Amino acid sequence: MTHHSRLNLIMLVTIGGLAIFLYFRPQSAAIQQYSISATTADAIQSLRILNKHQEIVLKQSNNQWHLIEPVQVRADEEKIGKILEILTASSYQRLALENLERFGLDQPYLQLYVDNEYFGFGGFSPTTHQQYLATNDFAYLISPRYALALPVAAIDLINPGLLVSDEIPVRFEMERWTAEFQNDGWRMTKHYSDDGFGDEILTKWIQLWQTARAEALKLEDELDSDWIETGVIRISLQSGKVIGFKILQNKYSLVLLRMAEGIGYQFPAKLGQRLINPRAIVLNQ
């Protein structure tokens, strides 16, 4: 047998032995993954969040989420969806709910009730940097992102839109002019001689009101004397409800204060001027 033949035989035996070893090697057991909850988000009707600062209560009605405590106002549906992602979370570790101090679960700094299902957020694992969560008689380790979805204050959950999808305006009334939806479009029905503008501009202005999102939200008692009131806008809805907004301005920003709820929607000065003056839409094009 030549030298090359011996090398080929050795390589063949080595490869064969390796293949046999891999085939008969004991397979490691599959890693168990535990679901945190068996509840589906579609079935949820209420949320309750407790932290060191306040208690926040939300309820769902007619497929819309509303804050109930500490203020009564429409909630941001997208942020509610982020909170409810906890129901789909899973963990590779499930521990007996014992020695709660060890996990920071004896006095959770953050608590969530999804209907009647309880979630308590505790400390962090020093090795995995995951967070301990108490629910359904067990402690789990999960990503910290679920706790980050919960607000520090109720205002963080308020919908930043001036009008939501079911608030359909049919009339806008300001000091110097009034516009109404008639037949197939918006028309000015009252204005001073120098305040008129075309239907196309008016339609764009109404659309801006329906799509604008505040850059910040403020409670009424947070608005100090630096904000100067310059007018009021009253909006009649298709449902028959009338909404009133106070116009508050300073050098840099404009706030539209929704009077019934006491929530201020803050906009940069340029966008704010477009919201209170349809003529500004033309000037800024």
PDB file of C-alpha atoms in Angstrom:
ATOM      1  CA  MET A   1       0.000   0.000   0.000  1.00  0.00           C
ATOM      2  CA  THR A   2       1.445   3.338  -1.002  1.00  0.00           C
ATOM      3  CA  HIS A   3       1.903   6.296   1.323  1.00  0.00           C
ATOM      4  CA  HIS A   4      -0.979   8.198  -0.271  1.00  0.00           C
ATOM      5  CA  SER A   5      -3.242   5.165   0.041  1.00  0.00           C
ATOM      6  CA  ARG A   6      -2.492   4.946   3.759  1.00  0.00           C
ATOM      7  CA  LEU A   7      -3.339   8.659   4.190  1.00  0.00           C
ATOM      8  CA  ASN A   8      -6.627   8.230   2.345  1.00  0.00           C
ATOM      9  CA  LEU A   9      -7.531   5.210   4.489  1.00  0.00           C
ATOM     10  CA  ILE A  10      -6.739   7.082   7.720  1.00  0.00           C
ATOM     11  CA  MET A  11      -8.863  10.053   6.606  1.00  0.00           C
ATOM     12  CA  LEU A  12     -11.750   7.746   5.653  1.00  0.00           C
ATOM     13  CA  VAL A  13     -11.670   5.964   9.023  1.00  0.00           C
ATOM     14  CA  THR A  14     -11.486   9.314  10.881  1.00  0.00           C
ATOM     15  CA  ILE A  15     -14.451  10.784   9.001  1.00  0.00           C
ATOM     16  CA  GLY A  16     -16.443   7.593   9.478  1.00  0.00           C
ATOM     17  CA  GLY A  17     -15.761   7.556  13.211  1.00  0.00           C
ATOM     18  CA  LEU A  18     -16.767  11.196  13.526  1.00  0.00           C
ATOM     19  CA  ALA A  19     -20.016  10.546  11.683  1.00  0.00           C
ATOM     20  CA  ILE A  20     -20.841   7.590  13.955  1.00  0.00           C
ATOM     21  CA  PHE A  21     -20.075   9.677  17.047  1.00  0.00           C
ATOM     22  CA  LEU A  22     -22.335  12.534  15.937  1.00  0.00           C
ATOM     23  CA  TYR A  23     -25.161  10.153  15.038  1.00  0.00           C
ATOM     24  CA  PHE A  24     -25.168   8.331  18.374  1.00  0.00           C
ATOM     25  CA  ARG A  25     -24.286  11.359  20.555  1.00  0.00           C
ATOM     26  CA  PRO A  26     -26.895  11.954  23.280  1.00  0.00           C
ATOM     27  CA  GLN A  27     -29.090  14.917  22.313  1.00  0.00           C
ATOM     28  CA  SER A  28     -29.357  17.716  24.825  1.00  0.00           C
ATOM     29  CA  ALA A  29     -32.818  18.237  26.246  1.00  0.00           C
ATOM     30  CA  ALA A  30     -34.862  21.033  24.695  1.00  0.00           C
ATOM     31  CA  ILE A  31     -34.848  24.197  26.794  1.00  0.00           C
ATOM     32  CA  GLN A  32     -38.236  24.720  28.426  1.00  0.00           C
ATOM     33  CA  GLN A  33     -39.964  28.025  27.718  1.00  0.00           C
ATOM     34  CA  TYR A  34     -42.777  29.149  30.016  1.00  0.00           C
ATOM     35  CA  SER A  35     -45.668  31.377  28.992  1.00  0.00           C
ATOM     36  CA  ILE A  36     -46.344  34.180  31.464  1.00  0.00           C
ATOM     37  CA  SER A  37     -50.101  34.301  30.883  1.00  0.00           C
ATOM     38  CA  ALA A  38     -52.874  32.431  29.100  1.00  0.00           C
ATOM     39  CA  THR A  39     -55.028  35.562  28.708  1.00  0.00           C
ATOM     40  CA  THR A  40     -55.474  37.228  25.297  1.00  0.00           C
ATOM     41  CA  ALA A  41     -55.350  40.989  24.862  1.00  0.00           C
ATOM     42  CA  ASP A  42     -58.688  41.094  23.018  1.00  0.00           C
ATOM     43  CA  ALA A  43     -60.524  39.961  26.150  1.00  0.00           C
ATOM     44  CA  ILE A  44     -59.174  42.678  28.456  1.00  0.00           C
ATOM     45  CA  GLN A  45     -61.569  45.329  29.763  1.00  0.00           C
ATOM     46  CA  SER A  46     -59.568  47.111  32.463  1.00  0.00           C
ATOM     47  CA  LEU A  47     -56.027  47.993  33.521  1.00  0.00           C
ATOM     48  CA  ARG A  48     -54.740  49.200  36.866  1.00  0.00           C
ATOM     49  CA  ILE A  49     -51.184  50.452  37.337  1.00  0.00           C
ATOM     50  CA  LEU A  50     -49.653  51.246  40.721  1.00  0.00           C
ATOM     51  CA  ASN A  51     -46.281  52.911  41.265  1.00  0.00           C
ATOM     52  CA  LYS A  52     -44.733  55.150  43.905  1.00  0.00           C
ATOM     53  CA  HIS A  53     -46.263  58.254  42.366  1.00  0.00           C
ATOM     54  CA  GLN A  54     -49.904  57.405  41.672  1.00  0.00           C
ATOM     55  CA  GLU A  55     -52.570  54.866  40.784  1.00  0.00           C
ATOM     56  CA  ILE A  56     -53.706  54.805  37.165  1.00  0.00           C
ATOM     57  CA  VAL A  57     -56.959  53.137  36.113  1.00  0.00           C
ATOM     58  CA  LEU A  58     -58.073  52.520  32.530  1.00  0.00           C
ATOM     59  CA  LYS A  59     -61.182  50.930  31.100  1.00  0.00           C
ATOM     60  CA  GLN A  60     -62.207  49.884  27.629  1.00  0.00           C
ATOM     61  CA  SER A  61     -65.562  50.999  26.247  1.00  0.00           C
ATOM     62  CA  ASN A  62     -66.812  50.637  22.660  1.00  0.00           C
ATOM     63  CA  ASN A  63     -63.369  49.347  21.609  1.00  0.00           C
ATOM     64  CA  GLN A  64     -61.638  52.472  22.923  1.00  0.00           C
ATOM     65  CA  TRP A  65     -59.452  52.851  25.989  1.00  0.00           C
ATOM     66  CA  HIS A  66     -60.096  55.679  28.448  1.00  0.00           C
ATOM     67  CA  LEU A  67     -58.249  56.858  31.523  1.00  0.00           C
ATOM     68  CA  ILE A  68     -60.571  56.837  34.541  1.00  0.00           C
ATOM     69  CA  GLU A  69     -58.165  57.790  37.350  1.00  0.00           C
ATOM     70  CA  PRO A  70     -56.587  60.215  38.129  1.00  0.00           C
ATOM     71  CA  VAL A  71     -58.038  62.055  35.077  1.00  0.00           C
ATOM     72  CA  GLN A  72     -60.811  61.154  32.677  1.00  0.00           C
ATOM     73  CA  VAL A  73     -59.623  61.392  29.087  1.00  0.00           C
ATOM     74  CA  ARG A  74     -58.974  59.283  26.007  1.00  0.00           C
ATOM     75  CA  ALA A  75     -55.968  56.967  26.183  1.00  0.00           C
ATOM     76  CA  ASP A  76     -53.298  56.357  23.564  1.00  0.00           C
ATOM     77  CA  GLU A  77     -54.261  53.030  21.962  1.00  0.00           C
ATOM     78  CA  GLU A  78     -50.713  52.339  20.753  1.00  0.00           C
ATOM     79  CA  LYS A  79     -49.287  52.670  24.255  1.00  0.00           C
ATOM     80  CA  ILE A  80     -52.015  50.432  25.664  1.00  0.00           C
ATOM     81  CA  GLY A  81     -51.024  47.820  23.091  1.00  0.00           C
ATOM     82  CA  LYS A  82     -47.428  47.978  24.348  1.00  0.00           C
ATOM     83  CA  ILE A  83     -48.586  47.385  27.930  1.00  0.00           C
ATOM     84  CA  LEU A  84     -50.674  44.370  26.909  1.00  0.00           C
ATOM     85  CA  GLU A  85     -47.640  42.724  25.278  1.00  0.00           C
ATOM     86  CA  ILE A  86     -46.872  41.369  28.760  1.00  0.00           C
ATOM     87  CA  LEU A  87     -49.591  38.765  28.072  1.00  0.00           C
ATOM     88  CA  THR A  88     -47.500  37.259  25.257  1.00  0.00           C
ATOM     89  CA  ALA A  89     -44.208  37.248  27.194  1.00  0.00           C
ATOM     90  CA  SER A  90     -42.358  34.027  27.945  1.00  0.00           C
ATOM     91  CA  SER A  91     -39.463  33.029  30.173  1.00  0.00           C
ATOM     92  CA  TYR A  92     -36.789  30.343  30.297  1.00  0.00           C
ATOM     93  CA  GLN A  93     -36.897  30.388  34.094  1.00  0.00           C
ATOM     94  CA  ARG A  94     -39.844  29.752  36.377  1.00  0.00           C
ATOM     95  CA  LEU A  95     -39.227  29.782  40.112  1.00  0.00           C
ATOM     96  CA  ALA A  96     -41.305  29.065  43.179  1.00  0.00           C
ATOM     97  CA  LEU A  97     -42.718  32.245  44.659  1.00  0.00           C
ATOM     98  CA  GLU A  98     -40.631  32.002  47.828  1.00  0.00           C
ATOM     99  CA  ASN A  99     -38.020  34.229  49.486  1.00  0.00           C
ATOM    100  CA  LEU A 100     -39.603  37.243  47.824  1.00  0.00           C
ATOM    101  CA  GLU A 101     -37.010  39.634  49.268  1.00  0.00           C
ATOM    102  CA  ARG A 102     -34.357  37.871  47.218  1.00  0.00           C
ATOM    103  CA  PHE A 103     -36.111  38.843  43.982  1.00  0.00           C
ATOM    104  CA  GLY A 104     -37.299  42.298  45.068  1.00  0.00           C
ATOM    105  CA  LEU A 105     -40.866  41.013  44.930  1.00  0.00           C
ATOM    106  CA  ASP A 106     -41.817  41.492  48.585  1.00  0.00           C
ATOM    107  CA  GLN A 107     -42.616  45.140  47.793  1.00  0.00           C
ATOM    108  CA  PRO A 108     -42.711  45.456  43.985  1.00  0.00           C
ATOM    109  CA  TYR A 109     -41.940  48.993  42.861  1.00  0.00           C
ATOM    110  CA  LEU A 110     -44.400  48.576  39.999  1.00  0.00           C
ATOM    111  CA  GLN A 111     -47.651  46.597  39.913  1.00  0.00           C
ATOM    112  CA  LEU A 112     -50.048  45.892  37.059  1.00  0.00           C
ATOM    113  CA  TYR A 113     -53.523  44.387  37.138  1.00  0.00           C
ATOM    114  CA  VAL A 114     -54.846  43.199  33.781  1.00  0.00           C
ATOM    115  CA  ASP A 115     -58.493  42.689  34.658  1.00  0.00           C
ATOM    116  CA  ASN A 116     -57.941  40.538  37.765  1.00  0.00           C
ATOM    117  CA  GLU A 117     -54.571  39.080  36.749  1.00  0.00           C
ATOM    118  CA  TYR A 118     -51.683  40.439  38.823  1.00  0.00           C
ATOM    119  CA  PHE A 119     -48.132  41.249  37.677  1.00  0.00           C
ATOM    120  CA  GLY A 120     -45.543  42.463  40.179  1.00  0.00           C
ATOM    121  CA  PHE A 121     -42.213  43.816  38.852  1.00  0.00           C
ATOM    122  CA  GLY A 122     -39.199  43.296  41.097  1.00  0.00           C
ATOM    123  CA  GLY A 123     -35.415  43.412  40.944  1.00  0.00           C
ATOM    124  CA  PHE A 124     -32.934  42.300  38.300  1.00  0.00           C
ATOM    125  CA  SER A 125     -30.783  39.227  37.876  1.00  0.00           C
ATOM    126  CA  PRO A 126     -27.085  40.217  38.096  1.00  0.00           C
ATOM    127  CA  THR A 127     -26.102  37.549  35.550  1.00  0.00           C
ATOM    128  CA  THR A 128     -28.780  37.885  32.850  1.00  0.00           C
ATOM    129  CA  HIS A 129     -29.870  41.516  33.524  1.00  0.00           C
ATOM    130  CA  GLN A 130     -33.465  40.350  33.224  1.00  0.00           C
ATOM    131  CA  GLN A 131     -36.217  41.403  35.611  1.00  0.00           C
ATOM    132  CA  TYR A 132     -38.068  39.271  38.130  1.00  0.00           C
ATOM    133  CA  LEU A 133     -41.824  39.178  37.656  1.00  0.00           C
ATOM    134  CA  ALA A 134     -44.399  37.679  40.026  1.00  0.00           C
ATOM    135  CA  THR A 135     -47.612  36.320  38.527  1.00  0.00           C
ATOM    136  CA  ASN A 136     -49.839  33.267  38.801  1.00  0.00           C
ATOM    137  CA  ASP A 137     -47.988  31.860  41.855  1.00  0.00           C
ATOM    138  CA  PHE A 138     -44.551  31.860  40.180  1.00  0.00           C
ATOM    139  CA  ALA A 139     -41.586  34.171  39.679  1.00  0.00           C
ATOM    140  CA  TYR A 140     -40.228  34.563  36.149  1.00  0.00           C
ATOM    141  CA  LEU A 141     -37.275  36.307  34.539  1.00  0.00           C
ATOM    142  CA  ILE A 142     -38.315  38.522  31.638  1.00  0.00           C
ATOM    143  CA  SER A 143     -36.977  41.402  29.540  1.00  0.00           C
ATOM    144  CA  PRO A 144     -37.050  44.830  31.279  1.00  0.00           C
ATOM    145  CA  ARG A 145     -38.910  46.269  28.268  1.00  0.00           C
ATOM    146  CA  TYR A 146     -42.264  45.168  29.681  1.00  0.00           C
ATOM    147  CA  ALA A 147     -41.844  47.359  32.760  1.00  0.00           C
ATOM    148  CA  LEU A 148     -40.628  50.242  30.576  1.00  0.00           C
ATOM    149  CA  ALA A 149     -43.979  50.158  28.723  1.00  0.00           C
ATOM    150  CA  LEU A 150     -45.748  51.178  31.943  1.00  0.00           C
ATOM    151  CA  PRO A 151     -46.091  54.936  32.521  1.00  0.00           C
ATOM    152  CA  VAL A 152     -44.645  56.918  35.399  1.00  0.00           C
ATOM    153  CA  ALA A 153     -47.601  59.328  35.257  1.00  0.00           C
ATOM    154  CA  ALA A 154     -51.094  59.151  33.788  1.00  0.00           C
ATOM    155  CA  ILE A 155     -50.349  61.955  31.338  1.00  0.00           C
ATOM    156  CA  ASP A 156     -47.918  59.606  29.558  1.00  0.00           C
ATOM    157  CA  LEU A 157     -50.914  57.513  28.439  1.00  0.00           C
ATOM    158  CA  ILE A 158     -53.081  60.334  27.045  1.00  0.00           C
ATOM    159  CA  ASN A 159     -53.800  60.271  23.328  1.00  0.00           C
ATOM    160  CA  PRO A 160     -51.793  63.165  21.769  1.00  0.00           C
ATOM    161  CA  GLY A 161     -54.387  63.771  19.035  1.00  0.00           C
ATOM    162  CA  LEU A 162     -56.760  66.723  19.274  1.00  0.00           C
ATOM    163  CA  LEU A 163     -59.578  64.590  17.892  1.00  0.00           C
ATOM    164  CA  VAL A 164     -59.915  60.804  17.808  1.00  0.00           C
ATOM    165  CA  SER A 165     -61.433  58.752  15.002  1.00  0.00           C
ATOM    166  CA  ASP A 166     -65.008  58.789  16.315  1.00  0.00           C
ATOM    167  CA  GLU A 167     -64.991  62.534  17.008  1.00  0.00           C
ATOM    168  CA  ILE A 168     -66.216  63.749  13.627  1.00  0.00           C
ATOM    169  CA  PRO A 169     -66.452  67.555  13.421  1.00  0.00           C
ATOM    170  CA  VAL A 170     -69.358  69.233  11.626  1.00  0.00           C
ATOM    171  CA  ARG A 171     -68.854  72.819  12.804  1.00  0.00           C
ATOM    172  CA  PHE A 172     -65.937  75.036  13.913  1.00  0.00           C
ATOM    173  CA  GLU A 173     -66.665  78.344  15.595  1.00  0.00           C
ATOM    174  CA  MET A 174     -64.139  81.071  16.408  1.00  0.00           C
ATOM    175  CA  GLU A 175     -64.523  84.703  17.373  1.00  0.00           C
ATOM    176  CA  ARG A 176     -64.372  86.088  13.841  1.00  0.00           C
ATOM    177  CA  TRP A 177     -65.696  83.220  11.713  1.00  0.00           C
ATOM    178  CA  THR A 178     -67.678  79.979  11.630  1.00  0.00           C
ATOM    179  CA  ALA A 179     -67.381  77.002   9.278  1.00  0.00           C
ATOM    180  CA  GLU A 180     -69.825  74.106   8.827  1.00  0.00           C
ATOM    181  CA  PHE A 181     -69.942  70.860   6.892  1.00  0.00           C
ATOM    182  CA  GLN A 182     -72.811  71.208   4.415  1.00  0.00           C
ATOM    183  CA  ASN A 183     -73.868  68.634   1.841  1.00  0.00           C
ATOM    184  CA  ASP A 184     -70.550  67.417   0.431  1.00  0.00           C
ATOM    185  CA  GLY A 185     -67.979  69.808   1.858  1.00  0.00           C
ATOM    186  CA  TRP A 186     -66.904  72.493   4.293  1.00  0.00           C
ATOM    187  CA  ARG A 187     -68.220  76.029   3.885  1.00  0.00           C
ATOM    188  CA  MET A 188     -67.708  79.287   5.742  1.00  0.00           C
ATOM    189  CA  THR A 189     -71.100  80.359   7.052  1.00  0.00           C
ATOM    190  CA  LYS A 190     -70.070  83.511   8.919  1.00  0.00           C
ATOM    191  CA  HIS A 191     -67.040  85.769   8.796  1.00  0.00           C
ATOM    192  CA  TYR A 192     -65.966  89.388   8.819  1.00  0.00           C
ATOM    193  CA  SER A 193     -65.263  90.841   5.411  1.00  0.00           C
ATOM    194  CA  ASP A 194     -61.493  90.424   5.680  1.00  0.00           C
ATOM    195  CA  ASP A 195     -61.556  86.949   7.199  1.00  0.00           C
ATOM    196  CA  GLY A 196     -62.843  84.850   4.307  1.00  0.00           C
ATOM    197  CA  PHE A 197     -60.831  82.075   2.608  1.00  0.00           C
ATOM    198  CA  GLY A 198     -61.559  79.380   0.049  1.00  0.00           C
ATOM    199  CA  ASP A 199     -63.144  75.987   0.629  1.00  0.00           C
ATOM    200  CA  GLU A 200     -59.930  74.171  -0.369  1.00  0.00           C
ATOM    201  CA  ILE A 201     -57.924  75.923   2.354  1.00  0.00           C
ATOM    202  CA  LEU A 202     -60.680  75.242   4.850  1.00  0.00           C
ATOM    203  CA  THR A 203     -60.717  71.516   3.997  1.00  0.00           C
ATOM    204  CA  LYS A 204     -56.932  71.283   4.482  1.00  0.00           C
ATOM    205  CA  TRP A 205     -57.289  73.053   7.814  1.00  0.00           C
ATOM    206  CA  ILE A 206     -59.949  70.600   9.031  1.00  0.00           C
ATOM    207  CA  GLN A 207     -57.705  67.686   8.000  1.00  0.00           C
ATOM    208  CA  LEU A 208     -54.856  69.218   9.998  1.00  0.00           C
ATOM    209  CA  TRP A 209     -57.043  69.245  13.098  1.00  0.00           C
ATOM    210  CA  GLN A 210     -57.860  65.571  12.574  1.00  0.00           C
ATOM    211  CA  THR A 211     -54.220  64.479  12.118  1.00  0.00           C
ATOM    212  CA  ALA A 212     -52.158  66.815  14.340  1.00  0.00           C
ATOM    213  CA  ARG A 213     -50.349  65.212  17.273  1.00  0.00           C
ATOM    214  CA  ALA A 214     -49.118  67.249  20.214  1.00  0.00           C
ATOM    215  CA  GLU A 215     -45.381  67.333  20.910  1.00  0.00           C
ATOM    216  CA  ALA A 216     -46.169  67.459  24.643  1.00  0.00           C
ATOM    217  CA  LEU A 217     -49.166  67.233  26.969  1.00  0.00           C
ATOM    218  CA  LYS A 218     -49.788  69.381  30.034  1.00  0.00           C
ATOM    219  CA  LEU A 219     -52.330  69.333  32.818  1.00  0.00           C
ATOM    220  CA  GLU A 220     -54.231  72.599  33.272  1.00  0.00           C
ATOM    221  CA  ASP A 221     -52.648  73.332  36.656  1.00  0.00           C
ATOM    222  CA  GLU A 222     -49.187  73.094  35.042  1.00  0.00           C
ATOM    223  CA  LEU A 223     -49.904  76.098  32.795  1.00  0.00           C
ATOM    224  CA  ASP A 224     -48.589  79.175  34.609  1.00  0.00           C
ATOM    225  CA  SER A 225     -48.943  82.892  33.897  1.00  0.00           C
ATOM    226  CA  ASP A 226     -46.408  82.742  31.050  1.00  0.00           C
ATOM    227  CA  TRP A 227     -49.206  81.371  28.854  1.00  0.00           C
ATOM    228  CA  ILE A 228     -51.513  84.075  27.487  1.00  0.00           C
ATOM    229  CA  GLU A 229     -55.091  83.179  26.501  1.00  0.00           C
ATOM    230  CA  THR A 230     -55.885  84.529  23.025  1.00  0.00           C
ATOM    231  CA  GLY A 231     -59.202  82.920  22.134  1.00  0.00           C
ATOM    232  CA  VAL A 232     -61.494  79.919  22.134  1.00  0.00           C
ATOM    233  CA  ILE A 233     -62.390  77.342  19.474  1.00  0.00           C
ATOM    234  CA  ARG A 234     -65.671  75.434  19.777  1.00  0.00           C
ATOM    235  CA  ILE A 235     -66.176  72.281  17.731  1.00  0.00           C
ATOM    236  CA  SER A 236     -69.550  70.608  17.243  1.00  0.00           C
ATOM    237  CA  LEU A 237     -69.348  66.895  16.550  1.00  0.00           C
ATOM    238  CA  GLN A 238     -71.567  64.623  14.480  1.00  0.00           C
ATOM    239  CA  SER A 239     -72.656  62.982  17.743  1.00  0.00           C
ATOM    240  CA  GLY A 240     -74.072  66.279  19.011  1.00  0.00           C
ATOM    241  CA  LYS A 241     -71.296  66.835  21.554  1.00  0.00           C
ATOM    242  CA  VAL A 242     -69.532  70.220  21.650  1.00  0.00           C
ATOM    243  CA  ILE A 243     -65.807  70.435  22.506  1.00  0.00           C
ATOM    244  CA  GLY A 244     -64.165  73.669  23.633  1.00  0.00           C
ATOM    245  CA  PHE A 245     -60.447  74.521  23.325  1.00  0.00           C
ATOM    246  CA  LYS A 246     -58.786  77.555  24.893  1.00  0.00           C
ATOM    247  CA  ILE A 247     -55.924  78.985  22.857  1.00  0.00           C
ATOM    248  CA  LEU A 248     -52.862  79.701  25.034  1.00  0.00           C
ATOM    249  CA  GLN A 249     -49.610  81.071  23.631  1.00  0.00           C
ATOM    250  CA  ASN A 250     -46.126  82.105  24.611  1.00  0.00           C
ATOM    251  CA  LYS A 251     -43.120  83.096  22.529  1.00  0.00           C
ATOM    252  CA  TYR A 252     -42.181  79.563  21.481  1.00  0.00           C
ATOM    253  CA  SER A 253     -45.278  77.372  21.637  1.00  0.00           C
ATOM    254  CA  LEU A 254     -49.045  77.187  21.486  1.00  0.00           C
ATOM    255  CA  VAL A 255     -51.300  75.102  23.725  1.00  0.00           C
ATOM    256  CA  LEU A 256     -54.840  74.072  22.883  1.00  0.00           C
ATOM    257  CA  LEU A 257     -56.446  73.390  26.257  1.00  0.00           C
ATOM    258  CA  ARG A 258     -59.333  70.943  26.023  1.00  0.00           C
ATOM    259  CA  MET A 259     -61.474  72.576  28.667  1.00  0.00           C
ATOM    260  CA  ALA A 260     -63.726  69.743  29.812  1.00  0.00           C
ATOM    261  CA  GLU A 261     -60.781  67.429  30.573  1.00  0.00           C
ATOM    262  CA  GLY A 262     -58.227  70.078  31.585  1.00  0.00           C
ATOM    263  CA  ILE A 263     -55.607  68.669  29.179  1.00  0.00           C
ATOM    264  CA  GLY A 264     -53.327  70.969  27.184  1.00  0.00           C
ATOM    265  CA  TYR A 265     -51.989  69.894  23.775  1.00  0.00           C
ATOM    266  CA  GLN A 266     -48.722  71.722  23.089  1.00  0.00           C
ATOM    267  CA  PHE A 267     -47.427  72.473  19.572  1.00  0.00           C
ATOM    268  CA  PRO A 268     -44.472  74.388  18.155  1.00  0.00           C
ATOM    269  CA  ALA A 269     -45.391  78.002  17.353  1.00  0.00           C
ATOM    270  CA  LYS A 270     -45.421  77.522  13.562  1.00  0.00           C
ATOM    271  CA  LEU A 271     -47.716  74.479  13.619  1.00  0.00           C
ATOM    272  CA  GLY A 272     -49.821  76.095  16.334  1.00  0.00           C
ATOM    273  CA  GLN A 273     -50.488  79.117  14.122  1.00  0.00           C
ATOM    274  CA  ARG A 274     -51.678  76.838  11.337  1.00  0.00           C
ATOM    275  CA  LEU A 275     -54.118  75.206  13.776  1.00  0.00           C
ATOM    276  CA  ILE A 276     -55.727  78.487  14.826  1.00  0.00           C
ATOM    277  CA  ASN A 277     -55.523  80.330  11.504  1.00  0.00           C
ATOM    278  CA  PRO A 278     -56.303  78.625   8.157  1.00  0.00           C
ATOM    279  CA  ARG A 279     -54.565  81.494   6.352  1.00  0.00           C
ATOM    280  CA  ALA A 280     -51.256  80.307   7.858  1.00  0.00           C
ATOM    281  CA  ILE A 281     -51.566  77.108   5.800  1.00  0.00           C
ATOM    282  CA  VAL A 282     -51.212  79.193   2.619  1.00  0.00           C
ATOM    283  CA  LEU A 283     -48.409  81.317   4.033  1.00  0.00           C
ATOM    284  CA  ASN A 284     -46.378  78.218   5.058  1.00  0.00           C
ATOM    285  CA  GLN A 285     -46.744  76.279   1.817  1.00  0.00           C
TER     286      GLN A 285
END
